[in-house]
Amino acid sequence: MRIQERQVGAGMTRLVQDVRFGMRFLLKHPGFFAVAVLTLAIGIGANTAVFSVINSVLVRPLPYAEPDRLVLLRHHIGSLGWSDAPLPAADIIDFRERMPALSAVAATDRTFEFNLTGGGPPEVVRVATVSSNFFDLLGVQAELGRTFLPSDGFEGRSRKSGYDAPKRLEEKKVKEPASKPDPKPAPSRESGKVTENHVAPDGAIFDDGMMPSVVLSYGLWKRRFGSDPDVVGQKVVLNGAPSRVIGVMPEEFRLLMPANAGIPTAIDMWTADLIPYSIIPRSSPNANRRVLARLAPGATLAEARAQAATVSQWQQENFDYYQAGDISVDVKPMHADIVAHVRPVLLALFGAVLLVLLIACANTANLLLVQAAAREREISIRAAVGGGRRRIVRQFLTEAALLAVIGGLAGLLLARWAIDLLLALRPTGLPRLETVPIDGPVLLFTAATTVVAALIFGIIPAINASRPDLNSSLKDRGACASDPRQRRLRHTIVVAEVALAMVLLVGAGLMYRSVQSLEAVDLGFESQGVLTYRLSLPQIPYDEVEKRASVLARIEKEVEALSGVKAVGSTQVLPLGGQFWTSPYQVPLDADGASRAGEADYRFVTPGYFEAIGARLLSGRLLTPEDEKKARQVVVVDRALAARSWPGEDPIGRVVEALLGGRIQEWKVVGVVDDIVSAGPAVEGRETLYFPYSAQNAFFSMTMLVRSSREPKKLATPIREVVAGFDSDLPVSGIRTMESYVRDATAAQRFVSILLGIFAAMALLLAGIGLYGVVSAIARQRTREIGVMMAFGAGRPHIVARVVRRGVALAVLGLTVGALASLALTRAVSGLFPGIPSTDPVTYLVVGGVLLLVTILASLLPAHRAARTDPIQALRYE
């Protein structure tokens, strides 16, 4: 026991000695110390920052009870090629009754914009409709009051859950009523991020005169009600009708759903769903829900998916709706589904910062190799007097560990700043980034990164330095002795640095070119000089579409009279606004009843919309106020729909059969406009139908567009005054320029481009430092050779060119390796570069030129220093 204690004590003593010696050595070489620490801080700090984001988004569990048991249910519609469609409300009853693997099933509708009046100025609030068991399923309790009880909502519930389900109105083998013969229209779905411009299709959230219950968000409670603890039980007025506050959610609560679900994180108020799920027709496109569920104790995801397949089979056997659309149910883990769209981007960025760390480690290893060469005589003396190889290796690893620890601490400070930068640059739609803490997992990652970095850059110089050639080291007193083994190792490391930098620069270049390509896409409209804002008309007193159409027309007319305004129009869905309404249509082709069916985006617009957005009329005419007044069934189509439906023919006067109001109606084509990009410049556009606003009785909230010859933002106050003059309870919200929507359309690609550019700049800086260090070492090692050449008449330009050529030769080799690696990697992640091929020659040529320029600049200083060598001084030891 005492022997072991003495051994441990001796080991600690040697460790303390190694640490003291290492610190003295580092402090004696402040230049080397500062460069090495800064290099490691850049690599470790960048990795820590990106890992913090990945930990917050991809790793950290959802903030709900037993989050790993939560799943989302979606429809896969084969006829439309959709894999993430919402479900008919009646499906919720099926899941509750026929899927024992689920202990609870809840649902949420799209979010709606309602006017909140009373107790202050009118305000537009975002309201989410949820099933009464929604918060219970998530395991979330109210901060004040309570969440919903079964009595707060009227949706059908299964006997298993203890609720009496209303009588099912659907009989077995239900046939959908056919308004037209074959082909049958595909199931209609409202799709995408429909987050702000829709009100419930029936315009109501009330039933049987009962006052609806609402739950407030913490932010609305604090902002609107001044954190009043007595708010529970108070009445609020939504769209002119009263509701009763029953609770306030906790401050940290966020409703997290997939980006394509149309459910934003920022919600002001929740209301219980008052529509009985059991009586809504399955084919109704206006009653779809986003469905989530909790796995029963002991049940697995595989069991839930198997039962979902059984339910799908049962539905197809019993309801024609599911057969016509080739519809099946998919079950996905909630967390994985929420982050699915950002996972590839974050992992790609993490791969990029790992390359930066590798370059930093390679650079530090090269610095240590240079220092080891300068200390060769010291190491040889230690070895000659009995210093064992293990002790020498330990000493070098101790110095490497000291550098790594200090660099890691500096990297943590750098990471905090880098996280703030990431949050400032992040695009909308990146989930779970309200806060990105440097918590326990992040600190563990930083510690692990520090240890790995110390091993990577410390082990090679340590092993190499522990095998000195005692004879040559102790005899040679010149400062320019060179070990060929060390020289080859340093050259190999700098070639690897250049290759890694090449990969990062190519990725950043391709991403930049991709953003340029997307921004150059013809959107089909003119975004400059256009201001947009949302106007939500309450159900009371605007319950009829004619009243809404009339007030919209009057407001548009007065706004158009403002100074500098050229045109005003409205639409329920803005292009590039993250929203779309897609439904089927069909076109009669001949007298025999043959037709062609398709899917198109439906746009409901006022007559001034086309001029306000700057659409290009190709043939025919646009919609007119007379079309609205006389309720004409006319439609404007885009170039894509006209070309597909009537190739080589005049579409004016033709008929389109569209599914509106639950039935197929005939609409006469009066005009053709150029294609307008809908979802984004990187997304293939869909065919589009433009209907008069009054064709659909569902929209209480519309987005107005104002084209002006003056600065658009200066119109905000006059527009508010115009609207207030019509109705003081009508709030104007969401004032933005159309150009901001265009910028948002490429925000994700721009975010990746900026970050890759930052990482590439880091890599370029580190590679330049590495090249400088190696070329300086080459120049020092060849001091005698340079002295001899100068003694025989070689001029300074010749010496400079000779030294620079050495650096360029290494860089060219690194560029070759890096180009091959870039081709392989960029092809694997080609989806990140829409519009640009991974083999884009311009990017490779520019990146190669930049790296060669950096190589030349990094080589010039040591080359000029070598050219000033005194031949006599260089040859004094010969």
Short mmCIF file of C-alpha atoms in Angstrom, two decimals, residues 169-427:
data_model
loop_
_atom_site.label_atom_id
_atom_site.label_comp_id
_atom_site.label_asym_id
_atom_site.label_seq_id
_atom_site.Cartn_x
_atom_site.Cartn_y
_atom_site.Cartn_z
CA LEU A 169 -73.36 10.36 -39.46
CA GLU A 170 -71.35 8.22 -41.90
CA GLU A 171 -72.62 4.83 -42.84
CA LYS A 172 -70.44 1.95 -43.96
CA LYS A 173 -69.23 2.18 -47.53
CA VAL A 174 -70.12 5.84 -47.79
CA LYS A 175 -70.02 7.19 -51.34
CA GLU A 176 -68.93 10.78 -51.92
CA PRO A 177 -71.57 12.65 -53.96
CA ALA A 178 -70.29 13.04 -57.49
CA SER A 179 -70.99 16.38 -59.12
CA LYS A 180 -69.26 15.24 -62.27
CA PRO A 181 -68.43 11.94 -63.91
CA ASP A 182 -64.91 10.62 -64.03
CA PRO A 183 -62.27 11.60 -63.45
CA LYS A 184 -63.03 12.19 -59.78
CA PRO A 185 -61.37 15.21 -58.25
CA ALA A 186 -58.50 14.40 -55.91
CA PRO A 187 -59.03 15.17 -52.22
CA SER A 188 -58.62 18.86 -51.55
CA ARG A 189 -56.20 20.01 -48.87
CA GLU A 190 -55.38 23.40 -47.51
CA SER A 191 -51.63 23.20 -47.29
CA GLY A 192 -48.45 24.88 -46.23
CA LYS A 193 -47.79 27.48 -43.59
CA VAL A 194 -51.30 28.92 -43.53
CA THR A 195 -50.67 31.00 -40.45
CA GLU A 196 -52.39 34.31 -40.70
CA ASN A 197 -54.84 35.04 -43.47
CA HIS A 198 -57.67 32.62 -42.78
CA VAL A 199 -60.66 32.53 -40.53
CA ALA A 200 -62.66 29.42 -39.82
CA PRO A 201 -64.67 28.54 -42.95
CA ASP A 202 -68.00 28.92 -41.22
CA GLY A 203 -66.76 32.15 -39.66
CA ALA A 204 -67.72 31.04 -36.17
CA ILE A 205 -66.13 29.71 -33.03
CA PHE A 206 -69.38 29.68 -31.13
CA ASP A 207 -72.08 27.08 -30.64
CA ASP A 208 -75.54 27.09 -29.07
CA GLY A 209 -75.04 30.58 -27.64
CA MET A 210 -72.42 29.28 -25.21
CA MET A 211 -69.57 31.70 -24.47
CA PRO A 212 -66.32 30.06 -25.66
CA SER A 213 -63.42 29.56 -23.26
CA VAL A 214 -59.97 30.91 -24.12
CA VAL A 215 -56.52 30.48 -22.62
CA LEU A 216 -54.09 33.39 -22.89
CA SER A 217 -50.40 33.21 -23.63
CA TYR A 218 -48.11 34.66 -20.98
CA GLY A 219 -46.96 37.37 -23.42
CA LEU A 220 -50.50 38.56 -24.20
CA TRP A 221 -51.44 38.48 -20.52
CA LYS A 222 -48.45 40.62 -19.66
CA ARG A 223 -48.77 42.98 -22.64
CA ARG A 224 -52.52 43.49 -22.89
CA PHE A 225 -53.71 42.82 -19.36
CA GLY A 226 -50.75 44.16 -17.38
CA SER A 227 -50.13 40.78 -15.67
CA ASP A 228 -53.46 41.16 -13.86
CA PRO A 229 -53.84 38.06 -11.60
CA ASP A 230 -57.64 38.53 -11.70
CA VAL A 231 -57.82 38.11 -15.48
CA VAL A 232 -59.26 34.58 -15.07
CA GLY A 233 -63.02 34.83 -15.50
CA GLN A 234 -62.91 38.12 -17.38
CA LYS A 235 -64.65 38.57 -20.73
CA VAL A 236 -62.72 39.43 -23.90
CA VAL A 237 -64.22 40.36 -27.27
CA LEU A 238 -62.95 38.45 -30.32
CA ASN A 239 -64.27 39.49 -33.74
CA GLY A 240 -67.13 41.27 -32.01
CA ALA A 241 -68.26 38.30 -29.90
CA PRO A 242 -67.49 37.60 -26.22
CA SER A 243 -65.22 34.84 -24.87
CA ARG A 244 -64.30 33.94 -21.31
CA VAL A 245 -60.69 33.73 -20.06
CA ILE A 246 -60.13 30.53 -18.10
CA GLY A 247 -56.34 30.48 -17.80
CA VAL A 248 -52.89 31.82 -18.62
CA MET A 249 -50.09 29.56 -19.92
CA PRO A 250 -46.58 29.57 -18.39
CA GLU A 251 -44.05 32.04 -19.76
CA GLU A 252 -41.82 29.30 -21.21
CA PHE A 253 -44.61 27.43 -22.99
CA ARG A 254 -44.28 27.24 -26.78
CA LEU A 255 -46.39 25.22 -29.17
CA LEU A 256 -43.85 23.39 -31.31
CA MET A 257 -45.01 21.84 -34.57
CA PRO A 258 -43.33 21.06 -37.92
CA ALA A 259 -42.70 24.06 -40.15
CA ASN A 260 -45.08 22.83 -42.84
CA ALA A 261 -47.94 22.34 -40.35
CA GLY A 262 -48.95 25.99 -40.49
CA ILE A 263 -48.78 26.38 -36.68
CA PRO A 264 -46.43 29.21 -35.64
CA THR A 265 -44.62 29.18 -32.31
CA ALA A 266 -45.85 32.64 -31.30
CA ILE A 267 -49.53 32.20 -30.39
CA ASP A 268 -51.47 34.77 -28.37
CA MET A 269 -54.53 32.77 -27.41
CA TRP A 270 -55.96 29.25 -27.50
CA THR A 271 -59.61 28.31 -27.89
CA ALA A 272 -61.25 24.89 -27.63
CA ASP A 273 -62.49 23.32 -30.86
CA LEU A 274 -66.28 23.61 -30.91
CA ILE A 275 -66.87 21.55 -34.07
CA PRO A 276 -68.03 17.95 -33.46
CA TYR A 277 -65.44 15.81 -35.22
CA SER A 278 -67.91 13.02 -35.87
CA ILE A 279 -70.27 14.98 -38.13
CA ILE A 280 -67.83 16.75 -40.46
CA PRO A 281 -67.66 15.17 -43.95
CA ARG A 282 -64.31 13.55 -44.49
CA SER A 283 -64.00 15.18 -47.92
CA SER A 284 -64.38 18.72 -46.53
CA PRO A 285 -61.10 20.56 -47.13
CA ASN A 286 -61.98 23.13 -44.45
CA ALA A 287 -62.13 20.72 -41.52
CA ASN A 288 -58.64 19.22 -41.60
CA ARG A 289 -56.63 19.00 -38.41
CA ARG A 290 -53.04 18.51 -37.35
CA VAL A 291 -53.10 15.47 -35.11
CA LEU A 292 -50.73 14.47 -32.32
CA ALA A 293 -50.92 11.53 -29.95
CA ARG A 294 -49.20 9.91 -27.01
CA LEU A 295 -48.06 6.30 -27.14
CA ALA A 296 -49.71 4.09 -24.53
CA PRO A 297 -47.49 2.70 -21.74
CA GLY A 298 -45.48 -0.19 -23.17
CA ALA A 299 -46.51 0.53 -26.76
CA THR A 300 -43.87 1.11 -29.43
CA LEU A 301 -43.72 3.28 -32.52
CA ALA A 302 -43.71 0.15 -34.68
CA GLU A 303 -46.96 -1.03 -33.07
CA ALA A 304 -48.58 2.36 -33.65
CA ARG A 305 -47.53 2.30 -37.30
CA ALA A 306 -48.88 -1.23 -37.76
CA GLN A 307 -52.23 -0.21 -36.25
CA ALA A 308 -52.28 2.93 -38.42
CA ALA A 309 -51.86 0.73 -41.49
CA THR A 310 -54.81 -1.38 -40.31
CA VAL A 311 -56.93 1.75 -39.82
CA SER A 312 -55.96 2.97 -43.30
CA GLN A 313 -57.03 -0.34 -44.79
CA TRP A 314 -60.35 -0.19 -42.93
CA GLN A 315 -60.96 3.39 -44.12
CA GLN A 316 -60.25 2.52 -47.74
CA GLU A 317 -62.66 -0.39 -47.52
CA ASN A 318 -65.43 1.73 -46.00
CA PHE A 319 -65.09 5.21 -47.52
CA ASP A 320 -64.62 6.09 -51.18
CA TYR A 321 -62.82 9.29 -50.14
CA TYR A 322 -59.71 7.34 -49.14
CA GLN A 323 -59.78 5.14 -52.24
CA ALA A 324 -60.00 8.07 -54.66
CA GLY A 325 -56.99 9.77 -53.15
CA ASP A 326 -54.87 6.67 -52.39
CA ILE A 327 -54.68 7.87 -48.78
CA SER A 328 -52.83 6.22 -45.91
CA VAL A 329 -51.79 7.26 -42.39
CA ASP A 330 -48.20 7.81 -41.34
CA VAL A 331 -46.97 8.02 -37.72
CA LYS A 332 -43.83 10.03 -36.98
CA PRO A 333 -41.97 10.84 -33.74
CA MET A 334 -42.89 14.41 -32.86
CA HIS A 335 -39.39 15.65 -32.13
CA ALA A 336 -37.87 14.17 -35.29
CA ASP A 337 -40.69 15.60 -37.41
CA ILE A 338 -40.33 19.10 -35.96
CA VAL A 339 -36.61 19.35 -36.73
CA ALA A 340 -36.57 17.31 -39.96
CA HIS A 341 -36.30 20.36 -42.25
CA VAL A 342 -33.33 21.89 -40.39
CA ARG A 343 -31.40 18.72 -39.52
CA PRO A 344 -29.45 18.52 -42.84
CA VAL A 345 -28.47 22.19 -42.68
CA LEU A 346 -27.30 22.05 -39.06
CA LEU A 347 -25.35 18.84 -39.62
CA ALA A 348 -23.70 20.36 -42.70
CA LEU A 349 -22.68 23.41 -40.66
CA PHE A 350 -21.36 21.13 -37.93
CA GLY A 351 -19.29 19.30 -40.51
CA ALA A 352 -17.91 22.65 -41.68
CA VAL A 353 -16.79 23.71 -38.19
CA LEU A 354 -15.22 20.29 -37.65
CA LEU A 355 -13.07 21.02 -40.71
CA VAL A 356 -12.12 24.36 -39.12
CA LEU A 357 -11.11 22.50 -35.95
CA LEU A 358 -9.04 20.02 -37.94
CA ILE A 359 -7.26 22.89 -39.68
CA ALA A 360 -6.66 24.55 -36.31
CA CYS A 361 -5.23 21.31 -34.92
CA ALA A 362 -3.04 20.85 -37.99
CA ASN A 363 -1.81 24.41 -37.68
CA THR A 364 -0.96 23.98 -34.00
CA ALA A 365 0.78 20.68 -34.73
CA ASN A 366 2.89 22.42 -37.33
CA LEU A 367 3.79 25.17 -34.87
CA LEU A 368 4.80 22.53 -32.32
CA LEU A 369 6.90 20.73 -34.95
CA VAL A 370 8.71 23.96 -35.72
CA GLN A 371 9.30 24.50 -32.00
CA ALA A 372 10.44 20.90 -31.65
CA ALA A 373 13.00 21.45 -34.41
CA ALA A 374 14.29 24.56 -32.59
CA ARG A 375 14.48 22.52 -29.34
CA GLU A 376 16.21 19.52 -30.91
CA ARG A 377 19.49 20.23 -29.16
CA GLU A 378 17.75 20.63 -25.78
CA ILE A 379 15.89 17.35 -26.26
CA SER A 380 19.07 15.58 -27.32
CA ILE A 381 20.88 16.73 -24.18
CA ARG A 382 17.99 15.50 -22.01
CA ALA A 383 18.07 12.16 -23.79
CA ALA A 384 21.85 11.93 -23.48
CA VAL A 385 21.77 12.42 -19.70
CA GLY A 386 19.14 9.71 -19.22
CA GLY A 387 15.82 11.32 -20.01
CA GLY A 388 13.66 8.47 -21.28
CA ARG A 389 11.50 8.67 -24.39
CA ARG A 390 8.33 8.33 -22.30
CA ARG A 391 9.30 11.38 -20.23
CA ILE A 392 9.95 13.46 -23.35
CA VAL A 393 6.60 12.41 -24.88
CA ARG A 394 4.85 13.27 -21.61
CA GLN A 395 6.47 16.69 -21.53
CA PHE A 396 5.31 17.51 -25.06
CA LEU A 397 1.79 16.20 -24.37
CA THR A 398 1.66 18.30 -21.19
CA GLU A 399 2.54 21.42 -23.18
CA ALA A 400 -0.07 20.48 -25.78
CA ALA A 401 -2.67 19.97 -23.03
CA LEU A 402 -1.85 23.38 -21.55
CA LEU A 403 -2.35 24.99 -24.95
CA ALA A 404 -5.62 23.08 -25.43
CA VAL A 405 -7.01 24.02 -22.00
CA ILE A 406 -6.18 27.71 -22.40
CA GLY A 407 -7.46 27.62 -26.00
CA GLY A 408 -10.62 25.85 -24.84
CA LEU A 409 -11.33 28.49 -22.18
CA ALA A 410 -10.77 31.24 -24.73
CA GLY A 411 -12.98 29.28 -27.12
CA LEU A 412 -15.83 29.29 -24.59
CA LEU A 413 -15.68 33.08 -24.42
CA LEU A 414 -15.59 33.24 -28.21
CA ALA A 415 -18.52 30.78 -28.40
CA ARG A 416 -20.79 33.06 -26.34
CA TRP A 417 -20.24 35.86 -28.84
CA ALA A 418 -20.59 33.46 -31.77
CA ILE A 419 -23.94 32.16 -30.44
CA ASP A 420 -25.29 35.72 -30.30
CA LEU A 421 -24.14 36.17 -33.89
CA LEU A 422 -25.86 32.94 -34.96
CA LEU A 423 -29.11 34.00 -33.31
CA ALA A 424 -28.93 37.41 -34.96
CA LEU A 425 -28.42 35.83 -38.39
CA ARG A 426 -30.88 32.94 -38.07
CA PRO A 427 -33.79 32.86 -40.51
#
